[in-house]
């Protein structure tokens, strides 16, 4: 029992340490920052797929609290339809890693928000996968 508690303690302590992103696995997509919090979004390389008129991929979100000097990491699967990409607006859908729907974020092509930036990139990836015959 002591070993399990010590192991869990190490895991929890590791979550409070600085997060290092392996650039061979993750590529920065977008982020936002204010006086207290910085949030960065990374896409997992080779996780994006285009199937059944949708593009989806895995996202890592790193939230850094400047006042407490702590970081929190979350993972999501995001998905957008070809129709929304073509019309330039719609919803970017977020799922947990079990594929359970979590929420939608508004997407407007070129909108400049985190959701818009993620949507723009996912739409471009979908076009690229289709042209490469990987859909």
Short mmCIF file of N, CA and C in Angstrom, two decimals:
data_model
loop_
_atom_site.label_atom_id
_atom_site.label_comp_id
_atom_site.label_asym_id
_atom_site.label_seq_id
_atom_site.Cartn_x
_atom_site.Cartn_y
_atom_site.Cartn_z
N UNK A 1 0.82 -1.19 0.00
CA UNK A 1 0.00 0.00 0.00
C UNK A 1 0.87 1.26 0.00
N UNK A 2 1.99 1.20 0.73
CA UNK A 2 2.88 2.36 0.80
C UNK A 2 3.47 2.65 -0.58
N UNK A 3 3.80 1.59 -1.34
CA UNK A 3 4.36 1.78 -2.67
C UNK A 3 3.35 2.47 -3.58
N UNK A 4 2.09 2.06 -3.50
CA UNK A 4 1.05 2.67 -4.33
C UNK A 4 0.89 4.15 -3.97
N UNK A 5 0.87 4.47 -2.67
CA UNK A 5 0.73 5.87 -2.25
C UNK A 5 1.93 6.69 -2.71
N UNK A 6 3.12 6.12 -2.62
CA UNK A 6 4.32 6.84 -3.06
C UNK A 6 4.27 7.08 -4.56
N UNK A 7 3.82 6.06 -5.31
CA UNK A 7 3.71 6.19 -6.76
C UNK A 7 2.71 7.28 -7.14
N UNK A 8 1.54 7.26 -6.49
CA UNK A 8 0.54 8.30 -6.76
C UNK A 8 1.07 9.69 -6.41
N UNK A 9 1.83 9.78 -5.32
CA UNK A 9 2.44 11.05 -4.94
C UNK A 9 3.38 11.56 -6.00
N UNK A 10 4.16 10.66 -6.59
CA UNK A 10 5.09 11.05 -7.67
C UNK A 10 4.32 11.54 -8.89
N UNK A 11 3.22 10.85 -9.21
CA UNK A 11 2.42 11.26 -10.36
C UNK A 11 1.84 12.65 -10.12
N UNK A 12 1.26 12.87 -8.96
CA UNK A 12 0.67 14.18 -8.65
C UNK A 12 1.73 15.27 -8.61
N UNK A 13 2.88 14.97 -8.05
CA UNK A 13 3.96 15.95 -8.02
C UNK A 13 4.43 16.26 -9.43
N UNK A 14 4.46 15.26 -10.29
CA UNK A 14 4.88 15.46 -11.67
C UNK A 14 3.96 16.39 -12.42
N UNK A 15 2.67 16.36 -12.08
CA UNK A 15 1.71 17.25 -12.75
C UNK A 15 1.93 18.69 -12.37
N UNK A 16 2.57 18.96 -11.25
CA UNK A 16 2.81 20.34 -10.82
C UNK A 16 4.12 20.88 -11.37
N UNK A 17 4.97 20.01 -11.91
CA UNK A 17 6.24 20.45 -12.45
C UNK A 17 6.06 21.04 -13.84
N UNK A 18 7.07 21.72 -14.32
CA UNK A 18 7.00 22.32 -15.66
C UNK A 18 6.78 21.23 -16.71
N UNK A 19 5.92 21.52 -17.66
CA UNK A 19 5.60 20.57 -18.71
C UNK A 19 6.53 20.84 -19.89
N UNK A 20 7.18 19.79 -20.34
CA UNK A 20 8.02 19.90 -21.52
C UNK A 20 7.32 19.20 -22.67
N UNK A 21 7.20 19.88 -23.79
CA UNK A 21 6.51 19.35 -24.95
C UNK A 21 7.54 18.80 -25.92
N UNK A 22 7.41 17.52 -26.27
CA UNK A 22 8.30 16.88 -27.23
C UNK A 22 7.89 17.33 -28.63
N UNK A 23 8.73 18.14 -29.27
CA UNK A 23 8.40 18.71 -30.58
C UNK A 23 8.46 17.68 -31.70
N UNK A 24 8.90 16.46 -31.40
CA UNK A 24 8.84 15.39 -32.39
C UNK A 24 7.47 14.73 -32.38
N UNK A 25 6.69 15.00 -31.33
CA UNK A 25 5.37 14.40 -31.18
C UNK A 25 4.26 15.43 -31.29
N UNK A 26 4.50 16.65 -30.77
CA UNK A 26 3.48 17.69 -30.71
C UNK A 26 3.94 18.94 -31.45
N UNK A 27 3.01 19.61 -32.14
CA UNK A 27 3.30 20.87 -32.81
C UNK A 27 2.34 21.93 -32.26
N UNK A 28 2.89 23.10 -31.92
CA UNK A 28 2.05 24.16 -31.37
C UNK A 28 1.10 24.68 -32.45
N UNK A 29 -0.17 24.79 -32.08
CA UNK A 29 -1.18 25.26 -33.02
C UNK A 29 -1.62 26.69 -32.72
N UNK A 30 -1.86 27.01 -31.47
CA UNK A 30 -2.33 28.34 -31.09
C UNK A 30 -2.24 28.48 -29.57
N UNK A 31 -2.60 29.64 -29.09
CA UNK A 31 -2.61 29.87 -27.65
C UNK A 31 -3.21 31.21 -27.32
N UNK A 32 -3.33 31.45 -26.02
CA UNK A 32 -3.81 32.74 -25.54
C UNK A 32 -3.13 33.03 -24.21
N UNK A 33 -3.12 34.31 -23.85
CA UNK A 33 -2.42 34.69 -22.62
C UNK A 33 -3.04 35.97 -22.06
N UNK A 34 -3.12 36.03 -20.74
CA UNK A 34 -3.49 37.27 -20.07
C UNK A 34 -2.52 37.47 -18.90
N UNK A 35 -2.83 38.35 -17.98
CA UNK A 35 -1.90 38.63 -16.88
C UNK A 35 -1.67 37.44 -15.97
N UNK A 36 -2.65 36.54 -15.86
CA UNK A 36 -2.56 35.44 -14.91
C UNK A 36 -2.34 34.06 -15.51
N UNK A 37 -2.84 33.84 -16.72
CA UNK A 37 -2.85 32.50 -17.29
C UNK A 37 -2.36 32.52 -18.74
N UNK A 38 -1.60 31.50 -19.07
CA UNK A 38 -1.17 31.27 -20.45
C UNK A 38 -1.66 29.88 -20.84
N UNK A 39 -2.31 29.78 -22.00
CA UNK A 39 -2.82 28.50 -22.47
C UNK A 39 -2.27 28.26 -23.87
N UNK A 40 -1.63 27.10 -24.05
CA UNK A 40 -1.10 26.70 -25.36
C UNK A 40 -1.78 25.42 -25.81
N UNK A 41 -2.03 25.34 -27.11
CA UNK A 41 -2.66 24.16 -27.70
C UNK A 41 -1.69 23.53 -28.70
N UNK A 42 -1.51 22.24 -28.59
CA UNK A 42 -0.60 21.49 -29.45
C UNK A 42 -1.37 20.36 -30.13
N UNK A 43 -1.05 20.11 -31.38
CA UNK A 43 -1.63 18.98 -32.10
C UNK A 43 -0.65 17.84 -32.14
N UNK A 44 -1.15 16.62 -31.95
CA UNK A 44 -0.28 15.44 -31.98
C UNK A 44 -0.02 15.07 -33.43
N UNK A 45 1.23 15.04 -33.79
CA UNK A 45 1.65 14.71 -35.14
C UNK A 45 1.15 13.31 -35.49
N UNK A 46 0.65 13.13 -36.68
CA UNK A 46 0.13 11.86 -37.22
C UNK A 46 -1.14 11.38 -36.54
N UNK A 47 -1.80 12.24 -35.74
CA UNK A 47 -3.07 11.82 -35.14
C UNK A 47 -4.27 12.31 -35.94
N UNK A 48 -4.04 13.20 -36.89
CA UNK A 48 -5.15 13.78 -37.63
C UNK A 48 -5.57 12.87 -38.77
N UNK A 49 -6.88 12.71 -38.90
CA UNK A 49 -7.44 11.86 -39.95
C UNK A 49 -8.61 12.59 -40.61
N UNK A 50 -8.85 12.24 -41.87
CA UNK A 50 -10.01 12.75 -42.59
C UNK A 50 -10.82 11.53 -43.01
N UNK A 51 -12.05 11.44 -42.48
CA UNK A 51 -12.91 10.30 -42.79
C UNK A 51 -14.37 10.74 -42.69
N UNK A 52 -15.18 10.22 -43.59
CA UNK A 52 -16.62 10.47 -43.58
C UNK A 52 -16.96 11.96 -43.52
N UNK A 53 -16.21 12.75 -44.29
CA UNK A 53 -16.45 14.20 -44.42
C UNK A 53 -16.18 14.98 -43.14
N UNK A 54 -15.31 14.44 -42.28
CA UNK A 54 -14.87 15.12 -41.06
C UNK A 54 -13.36 14.99 -40.93
N UNK A 55 -12.74 16.01 -40.33
CA UNK A 55 -11.32 15.94 -39.97
C UNK A 55 -11.25 15.99 -38.45
N UNK A 56 -10.43 15.11 -37.89
CA UNK A 56 -10.28 15.07 -36.43
C UNK A 56 -8.83 14.81 -36.07
N UNK A 57 -8.48 15.16 -34.82
CA UNK A 57 -7.12 14.94 -34.34
C UNK A 57 -7.04 15.16 -32.85
N UNK A 58 -5.90 14.80 -32.29
CA UNK A 58 -5.67 14.91 -30.85
C UNK A 58 -4.98 16.22 -30.50
N UNK A 59 -5.48 16.84 -29.43
CA UNK A 59 -4.98 18.14 -28.96
C UNK A 59 -4.51 18.01 -27.52
N UNK A 60 -3.39 18.64 -27.24
CA UNK A 60 -2.89 18.78 -25.86
C UNK A 60 -3.03 20.25 -25.49
N UNK A 61 -3.68 20.50 -24.36
CA UNK A 61 -3.84 21.87 -23.86
C UNK A 61 -3.02 22.01 -22.59
N UNK A 62 -2.13 22.99 -22.57
CA UNK A 62 -1.31 23.24 -21.39
C UNK A 62 -1.67 24.62 -20.86
N UNK A 63 -2.21 24.62 -19.64
CA UNK A 63 -2.61 25.86 -18.98
C UNK A 63 -1.60 26.17 -17.88
N UNK A 64 -0.94 27.31 -18.00
CA UNK A 64 0.07 27.73 -17.03
C UNK A 64 -0.47 28.88 -16.20
N UNK A 65 -0.55 28.68 -14.89
CA UNK A 65 -0.99 29.72 -13.96
C UNK A 65 0.26 30.48 -13.50
N UNK A 66 0.37 31.73 -13.91
CA UNK A 66 1.57 32.52 -13.61
C UNK A 66 1.71 32.84 -12.13
N UNK A 67 0.58 33.04 -11.43
CA UNK A 67 0.66 33.42 -10.02
C UNK A 67 1.10 32.27 -9.13
N UNK A 68 0.63 31.05 -9.44
CA UNK A 68 1.01 29.90 -8.61
C UNK A 68 2.15 29.09 -9.22
N UNK A 69 2.55 29.47 -10.43
CA UNK A 69 3.64 28.79 -11.14
C UNK A 69 3.33 27.30 -11.33
N UNK A 70 2.05 26.99 -11.59
CA UNK A 70 1.65 25.60 -11.81
C UNK A 70 1.11 25.43 -13.23
N UNK A 71 1.10 24.19 -13.68
CA UNK A 71 0.60 23.89 -15.01
C UNK A 71 -0.36 22.72 -14.95
N UNK A 72 -1.32 22.74 -15.86
CA UNK A 72 -2.30 21.67 -15.96
C UNK A 72 -2.35 21.23 -17.42
N UNK A 73 -2.33 19.92 -17.66
CA UNK A 73 -2.37 19.39 -19.01
C UNK A 73 -3.69 18.66 -19.22
N UNK A 74 -4.35 18.96 -20.35
CA UNK A 74 -5.59 18.27 -20.73
C UNK A 74 -5.44 17.78 -22.16
N UNK A 75 -6.14 16.70 -22.48
CA UNK A 75 -6.11 16.14 -23.83
C UNK A 75 -7.53 16.07 -24.36
N UNK A 76 -7.67 16.34 -25.66
CA UNK A 76 -8.97 16.32 -26.32
C UNK A 76 -8.81 15.73 -27.71
N UNK A 77 -9.93 15.29 -28.24
CA UNK A 77 -10.03 15.00 -29.67
C UNK A 77 -10.93 16.10 -30.22
N UNK A 78 -10.50 16.75 -31.28
CA UNK A 78 -11.35 17.78 -31.90
C UNK A 78 -11.76 17.31 -33.29
N UNK A 79 -12.92 17.81 -33.73
CA UNK A 79 -13.46 17.38 -35.01
C UNK A 79 -14.26 18.51 -35.64
N UNK A 80 -14.14 18.62 -36.96
CA UNK A 80 -14.91 19.61 -37.71
C UNK A 80 -15.30 18.99 -39.06
N UNK A 81 -16.46 19.39 -39.57
CA UNK A 81 -16.94 18.82 -40.83
C UNK A 81 -16.39 19.58 -42.03
N UNK A 82 -16.37 18.89 -43.16
CA UNK A 82 -15.96 19.52 -44.42
C UNK A 82 -16.91 20.67 -44.77
N UNK A 83 -18.20 20.49 -44.49
CA UNK A 83 -19.19 21.53 -44.82
C UNK A 83 -18.90 22.81 -44.06
N UNK A 84 -18.57 22.69 -42.76
CA UNK A 84 -18.26 23.88 -41.97
C UNK A 84 -16.97 24.54 -42.45
N UNK A 85 -16.00 23.73 -42.81
CA UNK A 85 -14.75 24.29 -43.35
C UNK A 85 -15.04 25.05 -44.65
N UNK A 86 -15.86 24.47 -45.51
CA UNK A 86 -16.16 25.09 -46.80
C UNK A 86 -16.94 26.40 -46.64
N UNK A 87 -17.87 26.45 -45.70
CA UNK A 87 -18.64 27.69 -45.53
C UNK A 87 -17.91 28.72 -44.69
N UNK A 88 -16.85 28.30 -43.99
CA UNK A 88 -16.02 29.25 -43.26
C UNK A 88 -16.50 29.55 -41.85
N UNK A 89 -17.49 28.84 -41.36
CA UNK A 89 -17.94 29.00 -39.98
C UNK A 89 -18.71 27.76 -39.54
N UNK A 90 -18.83 27.61 -38.23
CA UNK A 90 -19.57 26.48 -37.69
C UNK A 90 -19.09 26.15 -36.29
N UNK A 91 -19.11 24.88 -35.98
CA UNK A 91 -18.74 24.40 -34.64
C UNK A 91 -17.54 23.47 -34.73
N UNK A 92 -16.60 23.67 -33.82
CA UNK A 92 -15.48 22.77 -33.62
C UNK A 92 -15.86 21.93 -32.41
N UNK A 93 -16.00 20.63 -32.59
CA UNK A 93 -16.48 19.75 -31.52
C UNK A 93 -15.31 19.14 -30.76
N UNK A 94 -15.44 19.13 -29.43
CA UNK A 94 -14.42 18.57 -28.55
C UNK A 94 -14.96 17.28 -27.92
N UNK A 95 -14.10 16.26 -27.86
CA UNK A 95 -14.44 14.97 -27.27
C UNK A 95 -13.34 14.57 -26.29
N UNK A 96 -13.70 13.76 -25.30
CA UNK A 96 -12.63 13.22 -24.45
C UNK A 96 -11.97 12.08 -25.21
N UNK A 97 -10.98 11.46 -24.62
CA UNK A 97 -10.22 10.43 -25.33
C UNK A 97 -10.99 9.12 -25.46
N UNK A 98 -12.15 9.03 -24.82
CA UNK A 98 -13.04 7.88 -24.99
C UNK A 98 -14.09 8.16 -26.07
N UNK A 99 -13.94 9.28 -26.76
CA UNK A 99 -14.84 9.72 -27.82
C UNK A 99 -16.20 10.17 -27.31
N UNK A 100 -16.27 10.58 -26.04
CA UNK A 100 -17.51 11.11 -25.48
C UNK A 100 -17.53 12.62 -25.73
N UNK A 101 -18.64 13.10 -26.33
CA UNK A 101 -18.77 14.52 -26.63
C UNK A 101 -18.66 15.34 -25.35
N UNK A 102 -17.89 16.46 -25.42
CA UNK A 102 -17.74 17.35 -24.28
C UNK A 102 -18.41 18.69 -24.52
N UNK A 103 -18.04 19.39 -25.61
CA UNK A 103 -18.61 20.70 -25.90
C UNK A 103 -18.26 21.12 -27.32
N UNK A 104 -18.91 22.17 -27.79
CA UNK A 104 -18.62 22.79 -29.08
C UNK A 104 -18.01 24.17 -28.85
N UNK A 105 -17.14 24.57 -29.74
CA UNK A 105 -16.60 25.93 -29.75
C UNK A 105 -16.91 26.54 -31.12
N UNK A 106 -17.24 27.82 -31.13
CA UNK A 106 -17.52 28.49 -32.39
C UNK A 106 -16.26 28.58 -33.24
N UNK A 107 -16.47 28.41 -34.53
CA UNK A 107 -15.38 28.51 -35.51
C UNK A 107 -15.80 29.51 -36.58
N UNK A 108 -14.97 30.51 -36.80
CA UNK A 108 -15.14 31.43 -37.92
C UNK A 108 -13.78 31.57 -38.58
N UNK A 109 -13.71 31.21 -39.84
CA UNK A 109 -12.44 31.25 -40.57
C UNK A 109 -11.80 32.63 -40.43
N UNK A 110 -10.54 32.64 -39.98
CA UNK A 110 -9.80 33.88 -39.83
C UNK A 110 -10.24 34.72 -38.65
N UNK A 111 -11.03 34.14 -37.74
CA UNK A 111 -11.59 34.90 -36.62
C UNK A 111 -10.58 35.36 -35.58
N UNK A 112 -9.44 34.72 -35.49
CA UNK A 112 -8.40 35.16 -34.56
C UNK A 112 -8.52 34.63 -33.15
N UNK A 113 -9.63 33.98 -32.79
CA UNK A 113 -9.75 33.38 -31.47
C UNK A 113 -9.05 32.03 -31.45
N UNK A 114 -8.89 31.46 -30.27
CA UNK A 114 -8.28 30.13 -30.18
C UNK A 114 -9.10 29.13 -30.98
N UNK A 115 -10.43 29.14 -30.81
CA UNK A 115 -11.29 28.22 -31.56
C UNK A 115 -11.19 28.42 -33.05
N UNK A 116 -11.15 29.68 -33.49
CA UNK A 116 -11.02 29.97 -34.92
C UNK A 116 -9.67 29.49 -35.45
N UNK A 117 -8.60 29.73 -34.69
CA UNK A 117 -7.27 29.29 -35.13
C UNK A 117 -7.21 27.77 -35.23
N UNK A 118 -7.73 27.07 -34.21
CA UNK A 118 -7.74 25.61 -34.26
C UNK A 118 -8.56 25.12 -35.45
N UNK A 119 -9.74 25.72 -35.65
CA UNK A 119 -10.58 25.34 -36.79
C UNK A 119 -9.89 25.58 -38.12
N UNK A 120 -9.24 26.73 -38.27
CA UNK A 120 -8.51 27.02 -39.51
C UNK A 120 -7.47 25.94 -39.80
N UNK A 121 -6.71 25.58 -38.77
CA UNK A 121 -5.64 24.60 -38.95
C UNK A 121 -6.21 23.22 -39.26
N UNK A 122 -7.24 22.81 -38.51
CA UNK A 122 -7.83 21.49 -38.74
C UNK A 122 -8.44 21.42 -40.15
N UNK A 123 -9.06 22.49 -40.59
CA UNK A 123 -9.61 22.52 -41.96
C UNK A 123 -8.49 22.38 -43.00
N UNK A 124 -7.38 23.09 -42.80
CA UNK A 124 -6.25 22.99 -43.74
C UNK A 124 -5.66 21.58 -43.74
N UNK A 125 -5.57 20.97 -42.57
CA UNK A 125 -5.06 19.60 -42.48
C UNK A 125 -5.99 18.65 -43.23
N UNK A 126 -7.30 18.84 -43.09
CA UNK A 126 -8.27 18.00 -43.80
C UNK A 126 -8.11 18.09 -45.30
N UNK A 127 -7.92 19.30 -45.81
CA UNK A 127 -7.70 19.50 -47.25
C UNK A 127 -6.41 18.79 -47.67
N UNK A 128 -5.37 18.94 -46.87
CA UNK A 128 -4.10 18.30 -47.19
C UNK A 128 -4.19 16.78 -47.19
N UNK A 129 -4.90 16.23 -46.20
CA UNK A 129 -5.07 14.76 -46.15
C UNK A 129 -5.87 14.27 -47.35
N UNK A 130 -6.88 15.02 -47.75
CA UNK A 130 -7.70 14.63 -48.91
C UNK A 130 -6.86 14.66 -50.17
N UNK A 131 -6.07 15.73 -50.37
CA UNK A 131 -5.22 15.84 -51.56
C UNK A 131 -4.17 14.75 -51.60
N UNK A 132 -3.70 14.33 -50.42
CA UNK A 132 -2.68 13.30 -50.35
C UNK A 132 -3.28 11.89 -50.46
N UNK A 133 -4.61 11.84 -50.58
CA UNK A 133 -5.27 10.55 -50.71
C UNK A 133 -5.33 9.78 -49.40
N UNK A 134 -5.28 10.50 -48.28
CA UNK A 134 -5.30 9.85 -46.97
C UNK A 134 -6.64 10.02 -46.27
N UNK A 135 -7.72 9.98 -47.04
CA UNK A 135 -9.04 10.08 -46.41
C UNK A 135 -9.90 8.91 -46.79
#
